[in-house]
Amino acid sequence: MSLLQKIENIWTQIYGNEHDEMLHSFVAELQNFKQTHAIGPLPQEWYREVTVYSLYVDLFNHNFQGLEDKLDYLQELGVSCLWLLPILDSPGRDAGFDIKDYRKIRPDLLSHQPQDEVFDRFLQRAHEKGIRVIFDIAINHVSEEHPWFAEARKSKDNAYRNYFHWSPTDKKYEDARIIFYGIEESNWKKEGDEYFFHRFFDFQPDLNYENPQVFVEMTRNLMYWMSKGVDGFRADAIPYLWKEEGTACENHPNTHRIVKLFRAAVDFIRPNTLLLAEACQQPVEVVKYFGDGDECHAGYHFPLMPQLYKALELQSAEPIVHTLSQSITPNIPEGSQWFTFLRCHDELSLELVYVTEEDRKYIHDHYCKNPEWNFRLGQGISARFAELMDNNVDKIALMYSIMLSLPGTPVVYYGDEFGKQNDHNFYKEQIQLTGKDDTRFLVRGRIDWEQLEKELAQPESLSYQVYHRLSRMLKIRSQYPLFGRGDIQWMNTQKKQLLMYQRSLENEKILVVQNLSNQSVVLEQSSAQWSILTGHNYEFNNQLSLNAYGFVWAILK
Ligand code: OTU
């Protein structure tokens, strides 16, 4: 079946035949666009061999020019894909996830120069250095300042009214949980004599995908950015697209159909443009966003992340091995990829992803070391990675070793490569600006490059130590495609504190042994065939001893 036929079929499954005219003109538009733009495909599965770095352009280094100036720094670190946190025009009350214009980049990021010049040049420079660029696009909701909403709120018979969900009462979709628990009290907000639905902040009205025009418009936005050469999109808050009375309004079958429509359109315009699912859900639900290889190419492994913290605290490999076992993490379609991370711009999320309430409590009790870090009343922790690790370089290096050697594409959150600390001043500043006490602002904050450069010249500083260990591992990783594409074979050492596995692709094999405990441990296995690639806190002379939090990566001769 051709992609266009697929679009027609799925569209009809969702919308019936009522909007056939719109469907046909949409299909014609896709054909036309492809012909006029003739954008060549991206390499197949490129996202399985990159290391991602996520950043806010302004907080990282002021604007796109500033980011361009730091491309060498990023390349040197071993980064090969940038995920730009929201760059589209926005009042910035949800750090840009409240978009008011999907085709326009925030003027301050462009130093008030023409978008076409600044952004196109940036993309070109990044690509010249072998760095791909993806960015965030919120497809579930818009800013209340978006022109669609500005129109919609005017009157009940406004042509844009139907782009959003309205109700005479706030008693609709009552089974939809409140996501920003503790910050928002309802999913409805009064506007005139009706209420509109918002799954996140009350200044972020949800789009109504029951109206196919919304899907068409959003696809046009993706087409625009594809034509500019953007390598992919992080599809924010993807589980919530379709709302239906009597359901939880998440992971609805029609949400999956809409994702399939987006994917088919993307594949038609520019194959291998990445769609990355941001679905903070239980593993069985997350895997559904890969579809049969026809939804998102990649998805964050939300369920794994907190288990890495649990394993470290328990000094046991079990939570990691268990979470990655097939009973918890089902296989994903050929060519798909998990994205793994230790921290991101949000809280350390314990929402839905933990297997038990006990886990949530355990992780929160051990890692929420300061009441100020709490997010959503116990469902998350807002703290920078280094702080969660008590600024202990051994623990930091070990956690990176685990993330970088397990299957998946790793994501490094800006600043974490040098142990950036929580930013209390930035948090306070943002509460003033947004009017919401959102503790996630603690983990955002600006980079002070002058200070950083000083620290990176001092071998005894935390920044230096973290940076050098991480960049060494990243460089090794980039030389072996087996890390991104290969299989994993777990090795049982009979010692619960040891996390050991073999990664392999074709004839190449790398062994990884990691000590999750604060005590030394000896591996009673022959290691005569090993040639050590990197490691930390270990001794090796035909037998391997790992000191506290030590690890090695070894290639098998
Ligand atoms: C996502 O959040 C973004 O990552 C957040 O930064 C935004 O605030 C939010 O969408 C709204 O645009 O949608 O599928 O901190 O853990 O709720 C889950 C909140 C989301 C995140 C999570 C996430």
Coordinates of C-alpha atoms and ligand atoms in Angstrom, one line a residue:
M1 CA 0.0 0.0 0.0
S2 CA 1.4 3.4 -0.9
L3 CA 1.8 6.0 1.8
L4 CA -0.9 8.2 0.3
Q5 CA -3.3 5.2 0.3
K6 CA -2.4 4.6 3.9
I7 CA -3.2 8.2 4.8
E8 CA -6.6 7.8 3.1
N9 CA -7.4 4.6 4.9
I10 CA -6.4 5.8 8.3
W11 CA -8.1 9.1 7.9
T12 CA -11.3 7.3 7.0
Q13 CA -11.0 5.1 10.0
I14 CA -10.9 8.2 12.2
Y15 CA -13.1 10.7 10.4
G16 CA -15.4 8.6 8.2
N17 CA -16.3 10.0 4.8
E18 CA -17.6 13.3 6.1
H19 CA -14.4 15.2 5.2
D20 CA -13.5 13.6 2.0
E21 CA -13.0 16.8 0.2
M22 CA -10.5 18.0 2.8
L23 CA -8.7 14.6 2.6
H24 CA -8.3 14.8 -1.2
S25 CA -7.0 18.3 -1.2
F26 CA -4.6 17.4 1.7
V27 CA -3.3 14.4 -0.4
A28 CA -2.9 16.7 -3.4
E29 CA -1.1 19.2 -1.3
L30 CA 1.4 16.6 -0.1
Q31 CA 2.1 15.6 -3.6
N32 CA 2.6 19.1 -4.7
F33 CA 4.8 20.0 -1.8
K34 CA 7.0 17.0 -2.4
Q35 CA 7.4 17.9 -6.1
T36 CA 8.2 21.5 -5.5
H37 CA 10.6 21.0 -2.6
A38 CA 12.3 17.8 -3.7
I39 CA 14.1 17.2 -0.4
G40 CA 16.2 14.1 -0.5
P41 CA 15.8 11.5 2.2
L42 CA 17.8 11.3 5.4
P43 CA 20.1 8.2 5.9
Q44 CA 18.1 5.3 7.2
E45 CA 18.1 4.8 11.0
W46 CA 20.6 7.6 11.5
Y47 CA 19.1 8.1 15.0
R48 CA 20.5 4.8 16.1
E49 CA 24.1 5.9 15.9
V50 CA 24.1 9.4 17.4
T51 CA 24.6 10.9 20.8
V52 CA 22.0 13.5 21.6
Y53 CA 22.5 16.7 23.6
S54 CA 19.5 18.7 24.6
L55 CA 19.6 22.4 25.3
Y56 CA 17.7 25.6 25.5
V57 CA 19.3 27.9 22.9
D58 CA 19.0 31.0 25.1
L59 CA 20.1 29.3 28.4
F60 CA 22.9 27.5 26.7
N61 CA 24.6 30.5 25.0
H62 CA 22.1 33.4 24.4
N63 CA 21.0 32.7 20.8
F64 CA 21.6 30.8 17.6
Q65 CA 24.8 32.7 16.9
G66 CA 26.0 31.7 20.4
L67 CA 25.1 28.1 19.8
E68 CA 26.9 28.2 16.5
D69 CA 30.0 29.5 18.3
K70 CA 29.8 26.4 20.6
L71 CA 29.5 23.8 17.9
D72 CA 33.2 22.9 18.3
Y73 CA 32.7 22.5 22.0
L74 CA 29.8 20.1 21.3
Q75 CA 31.7 18.2 18.7
E76 CA 34.7 17.9 21.0
L77 CA 32.4 16.5 23.7
G78 CA 31.3 13.8 21.3
V79 CA 27.8 15.1 20.5
S80 CA 26.3 14.2 17.1
C81 CA 22.7 15.3 17.4
L82 CA 21.2 18.4 19.1
W83 CA 17.7 18.3 20.5
L84 CA 16.7 21.9 20.8
L85 CA 14.2 22.5 23.5
P86 CA 11.3 24.8 22.4
I87 CA 12.5 27.5 20.0
L88 CA 9.2 28.4 18.4
D89 CA 7.6 31.7 19.2
S90 CA 6.1 31.6 22.7
P91 CA 5.3 33.7 25.7
G92 CA 7.5 31.2 27.5
R93 CA 5.3 30.5 30.4
D94 CA 6.0 26.7 30.0
A95 CA 9.6 27.2 28.8
G96 CA 8.3 27.4 25.3
F97 CA 6.0 24.4 25.3
D98 CA 3.2 27.1 24.9
I99 CA 3.7 27.9 21.2
K100 CA 2.0 30.9 19.6
D101 CA 3.5 30.6 16.1
Y102 CA 4.6 27.2 14.7
R103 CA 6.6 28.7 11.8
K104 CA 8.4 31.4 13.6
I105 CA 11.4 31.1 15.9
R106 CA 11.5 33.4 18.9
P107 CA 13.1 36.7 17.7
D108 CA 15.5 36.9 20.7
L109 CA 17.0 33.6 19.6
L110 CA 17.7 35.0 16.2
S111 CA 19.2 38.2 17.6
H112 CA 16.3 39.9 15.8
Q113 CA 17.9 39.1 12.4
P114 CA 15.9 37.4 9.6
Q115 CA 15.0 33.8 10.5
D116 CA 15.9 32.4 7.1
E117 CA 19.4 33.7 7.3
V118 CA 20.2 32.9 10.9
F119 CA 18.5 29.5 11.3
D120 CA 19.4 28.2 7.9
R121 CA 23.1 29.1 8.4
F122 CA 23.0 27.5 11.8
L123 CA 21.6 24.3 10.4
Q124 CA 24.1 24.3 7.6
R125 CA 27.0 24.7 10.0
A126 CA 25.8 22.0 12.3
H127 CA 25.3 19.6 9.4
E128 CA 28.8 20.4 8.1
K129 CA 30.1 19.2 11.5
G130 CA 28.1 16.0 11.3
I131 CA 25.6 17.2 13.9
R132 CA 22.0 16.6 13.3
V133 CA 19.3 18.9 14.6
I134 CA 15.8 18.0 15.9
F135 CA 13.5 20.3 17.9
D136 CA 10.5 20.2 20.1
I137 CA 7.0 20.7 18.7
A138 CA 4.0 20.6 21.0
I139 CA 1.3 19.0 19.0
N140 CA -1.2 18.5 21.8
H141 CA -1.7 22.1 22.8
V142 CA -0.9 25.7 22.0
S143 CA -0.4 28.9 23.9
E144 CA -3.5 30.9 24.8
E145 CA -1.8 33.6 22.7
H146 CA -1.9 31.5 19.5
P147 CA -4.1 33.2 16.9
W148 CA -6.4 30.1 16.7
F149 CA -7.2 30.5 20.4
A150 CA -7.4 34.2 20.2
E151 CA -10.1 33.7 17.6
A152 CA -11.8 30.7 19.2
R153 CA -12.3 32.5 22.5
K154 CA -14.2 35.4 20.8
S155 CA -17.5 33.6 20.4
K156 CA -19.2 30.2 20.2
D157 CA -19.7 30.5 16.4
N158 CA -16.2 31.6 15.6
A159 CA -14.6 29.5 12.8
Y160 CA -11.8 28.5 15.1
R161 CA -14.0 27.5 18.0
N162 CA -13.8 23.9 16.9
Y163 CA -10.0 23.8 17.1
F164 CA -10.4 23.4 20.8
H165 CA -12.5 21.5 23.3
W166 CA -15.3 23.5 24.9
S167 CA -17.9 22.5 27.4
P168 CA -20.7 24.3 29.2
T169 CA -19.5 22.6 32.4
D170 CA -16.2 21.5 33.8
K171 CA -17.6 18.0 34.4
K172 CA -16.6 16.5 31.0
Y173 CA -13.7 14.0 30.6
E174 CA -13.7 13.4 34.4
D175 CA -11.6 10.3 34.0
A176 CA -8.7 12.3 32.7
R177 CA -6.2 12.7 35.5
I178 CA -4.6 16.1 36.2
I179 CA -1.0 15.9 35.0
F180 CA 0.3 19.0 36.7
Y181 CA -0.9 17.7 40.0
G182 CA -0.3 20.2 42.8
I183 CA 0.1 23.1 40.3
E184 CA -3.2 22.9 38.4
E185 CA -6.5 22.0 40.0
S186 CA -8.6 21.2 37.0
N187 CA -8.3 20.3 33.3
W188 CA -10.9 23.0 32.5
K189 CA -10.8 26.7 32.6
K190 CA -13.7 29.2 32.3
E191 CA -13.6 31.4 29.3
G192 CA -16.7 33.5 28.7
D193 CA -19.7 31.3 29.6
E194 CA -18.0 28.0 28.7
Y195 CA -14.9 26.1 29.7
F196 CA -12.0 25.0 27.6
F197 CA -9.9 21.8 28.1
H198 CA -6.3 22.0 29.0
R199 CA -4.2 18.9 30.0
F200 CA -1.3 20.9 31.2
F201 CA -1.2 24.5 32.3
D202 CA -4.3 26.6 32.1
F203 CA -2.6 28.9 29.6
Q204 CA -2.2 25.9 27.2
P205 CA -5.5 25.0 25.6
D206 CA -5.5 21.5 24.1
L207 CA -6.1 21.1 20.4
N208 CA -9.1 19.2 19.2
Y209 CA -8.0 16.5 16.8
E210 CA -11.7 15.5 16.2
N211 CA -11.5 18.3 13.8
P212 CA -9.3 17.0 10.9
Q213 CA -8.3 20.6 10.0
V214 CA -6.2 20.6 13.2
F215 CA -4.3 17.6 11.9
V216 CA -3.8 19.2 8.5
E217 CA -2.5 22.4 9.9
M218 CA -0.1 20.7 12.2
T219 CA 1.2 18.6 9.4
R220 CA 1.8 21.7 7.3
N221 CA 4.0 23.0 10.2
L222 CA 6.0 19.8 10.1
M223 CA 6.3 20.1 6.3
Y224 CA 7.6 23.6 6.6
W225 CA 10.4 22.6 8.9
M226 CA 11.2 19.5 6.9
S227 CA 11.7 21.7 3.9
K228 CA 14.2 23.7 5.9
G229 CA 16.3 20.6 6.5
V230 CA 15.4 19.9 10.1
D231 CA 16.3 16.3 10.9
G232 CA 13.4 15.5 13.2
F233 CA 10.9 16.4 15.8
R234 CA 10.4 15.6 19.5
A235 CA 6.6 15.0 19.6
D236 CA 5.8 16.5 23.0
A237 CA 3.0 15.0 25.1
I238 CA 1.9 12.6 22.4
P239 CA -0.4 10.3 24.5
Y240 CA -3.0 13.0 25.0
L241 CA -4.1 13.9 21.5
W242 CA -7.5 12.2 21.4
K243 CA -10.1 12.8 24.2
E244 CA -13.2 10.7 24.7
E245 CA -15.8 10.6 27.4
G246 CA -15.5 7.6 29.6
T247 CA -11.8 7.1 28.9
A248 CA -8.6 8.3 30.6
C249 CA -8.1 10.5 27.5
E250 CA -4.6 9.0 27.0
N251 CA -3.2 6.4 24.7
H252 CA -6.6 6.3 22.9
P253 CA -6.7 4.2 19.7
N254 CA -7.4 7.3 17.7
T255 CA -4.3 9.0 19.2
H256 CA -2.3 6.1 17.6
R257 CA -4.1 6.5 14.3
I258 CA -3.2 10.2 14.3
V259 CA 0.4 9.4 15.0
K260 CA 0.3 7.0 12.1
L261 CA -1.0 9.8 9.9
F262 CA 1.8 12.1 10.9
R263 CA 4.3 9.4 10.3
A264 CA 3.0 8.5 6.8
A265 CA 3.0 12.2 5.9
V266 CA 6.6 12.6 7.2
D267 CA 7.7 9.5 5.4
F268 CA 6.1 10.8 2.2
I269 CA 7.8 14.2 2.3
R270 CA 11.2 13.2 3.7
P271 CA 11.9 9.6 4.7
N272 CA 13.8 9.1 7.9
T273 CA 12.9 12.5 9.4
L274 CA 12.8 11.4 13.1
L275 CA 9.6 11.3 15.0
L276 CA 10.5 10.9 18.7
A277 CA 7.7 10.0 21.1
E278 CA 7.5 11.8 24.4
A279 CA 5.2 9.4 26.1
C280 CA 5.8 9.3 29.9
Q281 CA 3.9 6.0 30.3
Q282 CA 4.2 2.4 31.4
P283 CA 6.5 0.3 29.1
V284 CA 3.6 -1.6 27.5
E285 CA 2.0 1.7 26.5
V286 CA 5.2 3.4 25.4
V287 CA 6.0 0.6 22.9
K288 CA 2.6 1.2 21.2
Y289 CA 4.0 4.5 20.0
F290 CA 6.4 2.6 17.8
G291 CA 3.3 0.9 16.1
D292 CA 4.3 -1.7 13.6
G293 CA 7.2 0.5 12.7
D294 CA 4.7 3.0 11.4
E295 CA 4.3 5.4 14.3
C296 CA 7.4 7.0 16.0
H297 CA 10.9 5.9 15.0
A298 CA 12.1 6.4 18.6
G299 CA 10.7 6.9 22.1
Y300 CA 12.2 7.8 25.5
H301 CA 12.7 4.9 27.8
F302 CA 10.9 6.6 30.7
P303 CA 10.5 3.4 32.7
L304 CA 14.2 2.6 32.7
M305 CA 15.4 6.0 33.9
P306 CA 14.2 5.9 37.6
Q307 CA 15.3 2.3 37.8
L308 CA 18.9 3.4 37.2
Y309 CA 18.6 5.6 40.3
K310 CA 17.0 2.8 42.3
A311 CA 19.7 0.3 41.3
L312 CA 22.4 2.7 42.5
E313 CA 20.8 3.3 45.8
L314 CA 20.1 -0.4 46.3
Q315 CA 23.6 -1.3 45.1
S316 CA 22.0 -4.0 43.0
A317 CA 21.8 -4.6 39.3
E318 CA 18.4 -6.3 39.6
P319 CA 16.1 -3.3 38.8
I320 CA 18.0 -2.6 35.6
V321 CA 18.1 -6.2 34.4
H322 CA 14.5 -6.6 35.3
T323 CA 13.2 -3.5 33.6
L324 CA 15.0 -4.4 30.4
S325 CA 13.8 -7.9 30.4
Q326 CA 11.2 -8.7 27.9
S327 CA 8.4 -9.1 30.4
I328 CA 8.7 -5.3 31.2
T329 CA 10.3 -3.9 28.0
P330 CA 8.8 -5.7 25.1
N331 CA 10.7 -5.9 21.8
I332 CA 10.3 -2.9 19.5
P333 CA 10.0 -3.1 15.7
E334 CA 13.0 -3.4 13.5
G335 CA 14.7 -0.1 13.0
S336 CA 13.1 1.6 16.0
Q337 CA 15.1 2.9 18.9
W338 CA 14.8 3.7 22.6
F339 CA 16.3 7.0 23.7
T340 CA 17.8 6.8 27.1
F341 CA 18.6 9.6 29.6
L342 CA 19.6 10.2 33.2
R343 CA 18.1 13.7 33.5
C344 CA 16.2 16.1 31.2
H345 CA 14.7 19.6 31.4
D346 CA 11.8 18.2 33.4
E347 CA 11.7 16.7 36.8
L348 CA 13.0 13.2 37.4
S349 CA 9.6 11.8 36.7
L350 CA 8.2 9.0 38.8
E351 CA 4.8 9.4 37.2
L352 CA 3.2 6.2 35.8
V353 CA 6.6 4.8 34.9
Y354 CA 7.4 3.0 38.1
V355 CA 6.3 -0.5 38.4
T356 CA 5.0 -0.2 42.0
E357 CA 4.0 2.5 44.4
E358 CA 6.8 1.2 46.6
D359 CA 9.4 2.1 43.9
R360 CA 8.1 5.6 43.6
K361 CA 8.3 6.1 47.3
Y362 CA 11.7 4.5 47.6
I363 CA 13.2 6.7 44.9
H364 CA 11.5 9.8 46.1
D365 CA 12.6 9.2 49.7
H366 CA 16.2 8.6 48.8
Y367 CA 16.7 11.2 46.1
C368 CA 14.5 14.2 47.0
K369 CA 17.2 15.5 49.4
N370 CA 15.7 18.9 49.7
P371 CA 11.9 19.6 50.1
E372 CA 12.3 22.4 47.5
W373 CA 13.1 19.8 44.8
N374 CA 9.7 18.1 45.1
F375 CA 7.6 18.3 41.9
R376 CA 3.9 17.3 41.7
L377 CA 3.6 16.2 45.3
G378 CA 5.9 13.2 45.3
Q379 CA 5.6 12.3 41.6
G380 CA 8.8 13.8 40.7
I381 CA 12.1 15.4 41.8
S382 CA 13.5 18.6 40.3
A383 CA 17.2 18.4 40.7
R384 CA 20.3 18.4 38.5
F385 CA 22.0 15.1 37.9
A386 CA 25.2 16.0 39.8
E387 CA 23.2 17.0 42.9
L388 CA 21.3 13.8 42.8
M389 CA 24.6 12.0 42.9
D390 CA 25.8 14.2 45.8
N391 CA 28.5 15.6 43.4
N392 CA 30.3 12.3 43.7
V393 CA 32.3 11.9 40.5
D394 CA 32.5 8.1 40.9
K395 CA 28.8 7.8 41.0
I396 CA 28.4 10.2 38.1
A397 CA 30.8 8.4 35.9
L398 CA 29.3 5.0 36.8
M399 CA 25.8 6.2 35.9
Y400 CA 27.0 7.6 32.6
S401 CA 28.8 4.3 31.9
I402 CA 25.5 2.5 32.4
M403 CA 23.5 4.8 30.2
L404 CA 26.1 5.0 27.4
S405 CA 26.6 1.2 27.2
L406 CA 23.1 -0.1 27.5
P407 CA 21.0 -0.4 24.3
G408 CA 19.5 2.8 23.0
T409 CA 20.5 6.3 21.9
P410 CA 21.7 8.3 24.9
V411 CA 20.6 11.9 25.6
V412 CA 22.8 14.2 27.6
Y413 CA 21.1 17.2 29.2
Y414 CA 23.1 20.4 28.8
G415 CA 25.2 21.3 31.7
D416 CA 25.2 17.7 33.0
E417 CA 28.4 17.1 31.1
F418 CA 30.2 19.3 33.7
G419 CA 28.1 18.6 36.8
K420 CA 26.0 21.8 36.6
Q421 CA 24.2 22.5 39.9
N422 CA 20.6 23.5 40.6
D423 CA 20.0 27.2 39.8
H424 CA 18.0 28.7 42.6
N425 CA 18.1 32.2 41.3
F426 CA 16.8 31.2 37.9
Y427 CA 13.9 29.3 39.6
K428 CA 12.9 32.4 41.6
E429 CA 13.3 34.6 38.5
Q430 CA 11.0 32.3 36.5
I431 CA 8.3 32.1 39.3
Q432 CA 8.0 35.9 39.0
L433 CA 7.8 35.7 35.2
T434 CA 5.4 32.8 34.8
G435 CA 3.3 33.1 38.0
K436 CA 3.5 29.3 38.5
D437 CA 5.6 27.7 41.2
D438 CA 7.2 25.2 38.9
T439 CA 10.3 23.6 40.5
R440 CA 11.5 22.3 37.2
F441 CA 13.1 25.8 36.7
L442 CA 15.7 24.7 39.2
V443 CA 17.2 22.4 36.6
R444 CA 17.2 24.9 33.8
G445 CA 19.4 27.9 34.4
R446 CA 22.1 29.6 32.2
I447 CA 25.6 28.4 31.5
D448 CA 28.3 30.8 32.7
W449 CA 31.0 30.1 30.0
E450 CA 33.6 32.3 31.5
Q451 CA 33.4 30.4 34.8
L452 CA 33.1 27.1 33.1
E453 CA 36.3 27.6 31.0
K454 CA 38.2 28.4 34.2
E455 CA 36.9 25.2 35.8
L456 CA 37.7 23.1 32.8
A457 CA 41.3 24.2 33.1
Q458 CA 41.5 22.9 36.7
P459 CA 41.9 19.1 36.9
E460 CA 40.7 19.1 40.5
S461 CA 37.4 20.7 39.8
L462 CA 34.2 18.7 39.6
S463 CA 33.5 20.2 36.1
Y464 CA 36.8 19.0 34.8
Q465 CA 36.5 15.5 36.2
V466 CA 33.0 15.0 35.0
Y467 CA 33.6 16.5 31.6
H468 CA 36.7 14.4 30.9
R469 CA 35.3 11.1 32.0
L470 CA 32.1 11.6 30.0
S471 CA 33.8 12.9 26.8
R472 CA 36.2 9.9 26.9
M473 CA 33.3 7.5 27.0
L474 CA 31.4 9.4 24.3
K475 CA 34.4 9.2 22.0
I476 CA 34.7 5.5 22.4
R477 CA 31.0 5.0 22.0
S478 CA 31.1 6.9 18.7
Q479 CA 33.7 4.5 17.3
Y480 CA 31.5 1.4 17.9
P481 CA 28.1 1.2 16.2
L482 CA 27.4 -1.8 18.4
F483 CA 26.4 0.5 21.2
G484 CA 23.5 2.0 19.3
R485 CA 22.6 -1.0 17.1
G486 CA 23.9 -4.1 18.7
D487 CA 22.4 -6.9 20.9
I488 CA 22.8 -7.2 24.6
Q489 CA 23.5 -10.4 26.5
W490 CA 23.3 -10.3 30.2
M491 CA 26.0 -12.1 32.2
N492 CA 25.2 -13.6 35.6
T493 CA 28.1 -13.1 38.0
Q494 CA 26.2 -14.3 41.1
K495 CA 27.1 -11.0 42.7
K496 CA 24.1 -8.7 42.9
Q497 CA 26.2 -5.5 42.9
L498 CA 27.7 -6.3 39.5
L499 CA 25.9 -5.2 36.3
M500 CA 27.6 -7.1 33.5
Y501 CA 26.7 -7.6 29.9
Q502 CA 28.1 -8.1 26.5
R503 CA 27.1 -5.9 23.6
S504 CA 27.7 -7.3 20.1
L505 CA 27.1 -6.5 16.5
E506 CA 28.3 -9.0 13.8
N507 CA 31.8 -10.1 14.9
E508 CA 32.5 -7.3 17.3
K509 CA 31.9 -7.7 21.1
I510 CA 32.3 -5.4 24.0
L511 CA 32.0 -6.4 27.6
V512 CA 30.9 -4.0 30.2
V513 CA 31.3 -4.7 34.0
Q514 CA 30.1 -2.2 36.5
N515 CA 30.1 -2.2 40.3
L516 CA 27.0 -0.6 41.7
S517 CA 28.3 -0.7 45.3
N518 CA 30.6 1.4 47.5
Q519 CA 32.7 -1.7 48.3
S520 CA 35.4 -3.3 46.2
V521 CA 34.5 -6.5 44.3
V522 CA 36.6 -9.1 42.4
L523 CA 35.3 -10.7 39.3
E524 CA 36.2 -14.4 39.4
Q525 CA 36.1 -14.9 35.7
S526 CA 38.9 -15.2 33.3
S527 CA 39.6 -12.0 31.6
A528 CA 42.6 -13.1 29.6
Q529 CA 40.9 -12.2 26.3
W530 CA 40.1 -8.6 27.2
S531 CA 41.6 -5.4 26.0
I532 CA 40.3 -2.6 28.1
L533 CA 38.9 0.4 26.3
T534 CA 38.1 2.6 29.2
G535 CA 37.2 2.3 32.9
H536 CA 37.3 4.0 36.2
N537 CA 38.3 2.8 39.7
Y538 CA 39.6 -0.6 38.7
E539 CA 42.7 -2.8 38.9
F540 CA 43.4 -5.3 36.1
N541 CA 46.1 -8.0 35.9
N542 CA 44.5 -11.0 34.5
Q543 CA 41.8 -10.6 37.1
L544 CA 39.5 -7.6 37.5
S545 CA 38.9 -5.8 40.7
L546 CA 36.4 -3.0 40.8
N547 CA 36.7 -0.5 43.6
A548 CA 33.7 1.5 44.7
Y549 CA 31.5 2.4 41.7
G550 CA 34.2 1.2 39.4
F551 CA 33.6 0.0 35.9
V552 CA 35.4 -1.2 32.7
W553 CA 34.5 -1.5 29.0
A554 CA 36.6 -4.1 27.3
I555 CA 36.8 -5.4 23.8
L556 CA 37.0 -9.1 23.3
K557 CA 40.1 -10.0 21.4
Ligands
OTU1 C1 6.2 17.6 28.5 O1 6.0 17.0 29.7 C2 7.4 18.5 28.5 O2 8.6 17.8 28.6 C3 7.3 19.5 29.6 O3 8.4 20.3 29.7 C4 6.0 20.3 29.3 O4 5.8 21.2 30.4 C5 4.8 19.5 29.1 O5 5.0 18.4 28.2 C6 3.7 20.3 28.5 O6 4.0 20.8 27.2 O7 3.9 15.6 28.5 O8 3.9 13.0 28.3 O9 7.2 17.7 33.7 O10 7.2 14.9 33.0 O11 4.4 15.6 31.9 C7 4.3 13.6 29.4 C8 6.2 17.0 33.0 C9 4.5 15.0 29.2 C10 6.7 15.9 32.2 C11 5.6 15.3 31.4 C12 5.7 15.7 29.9

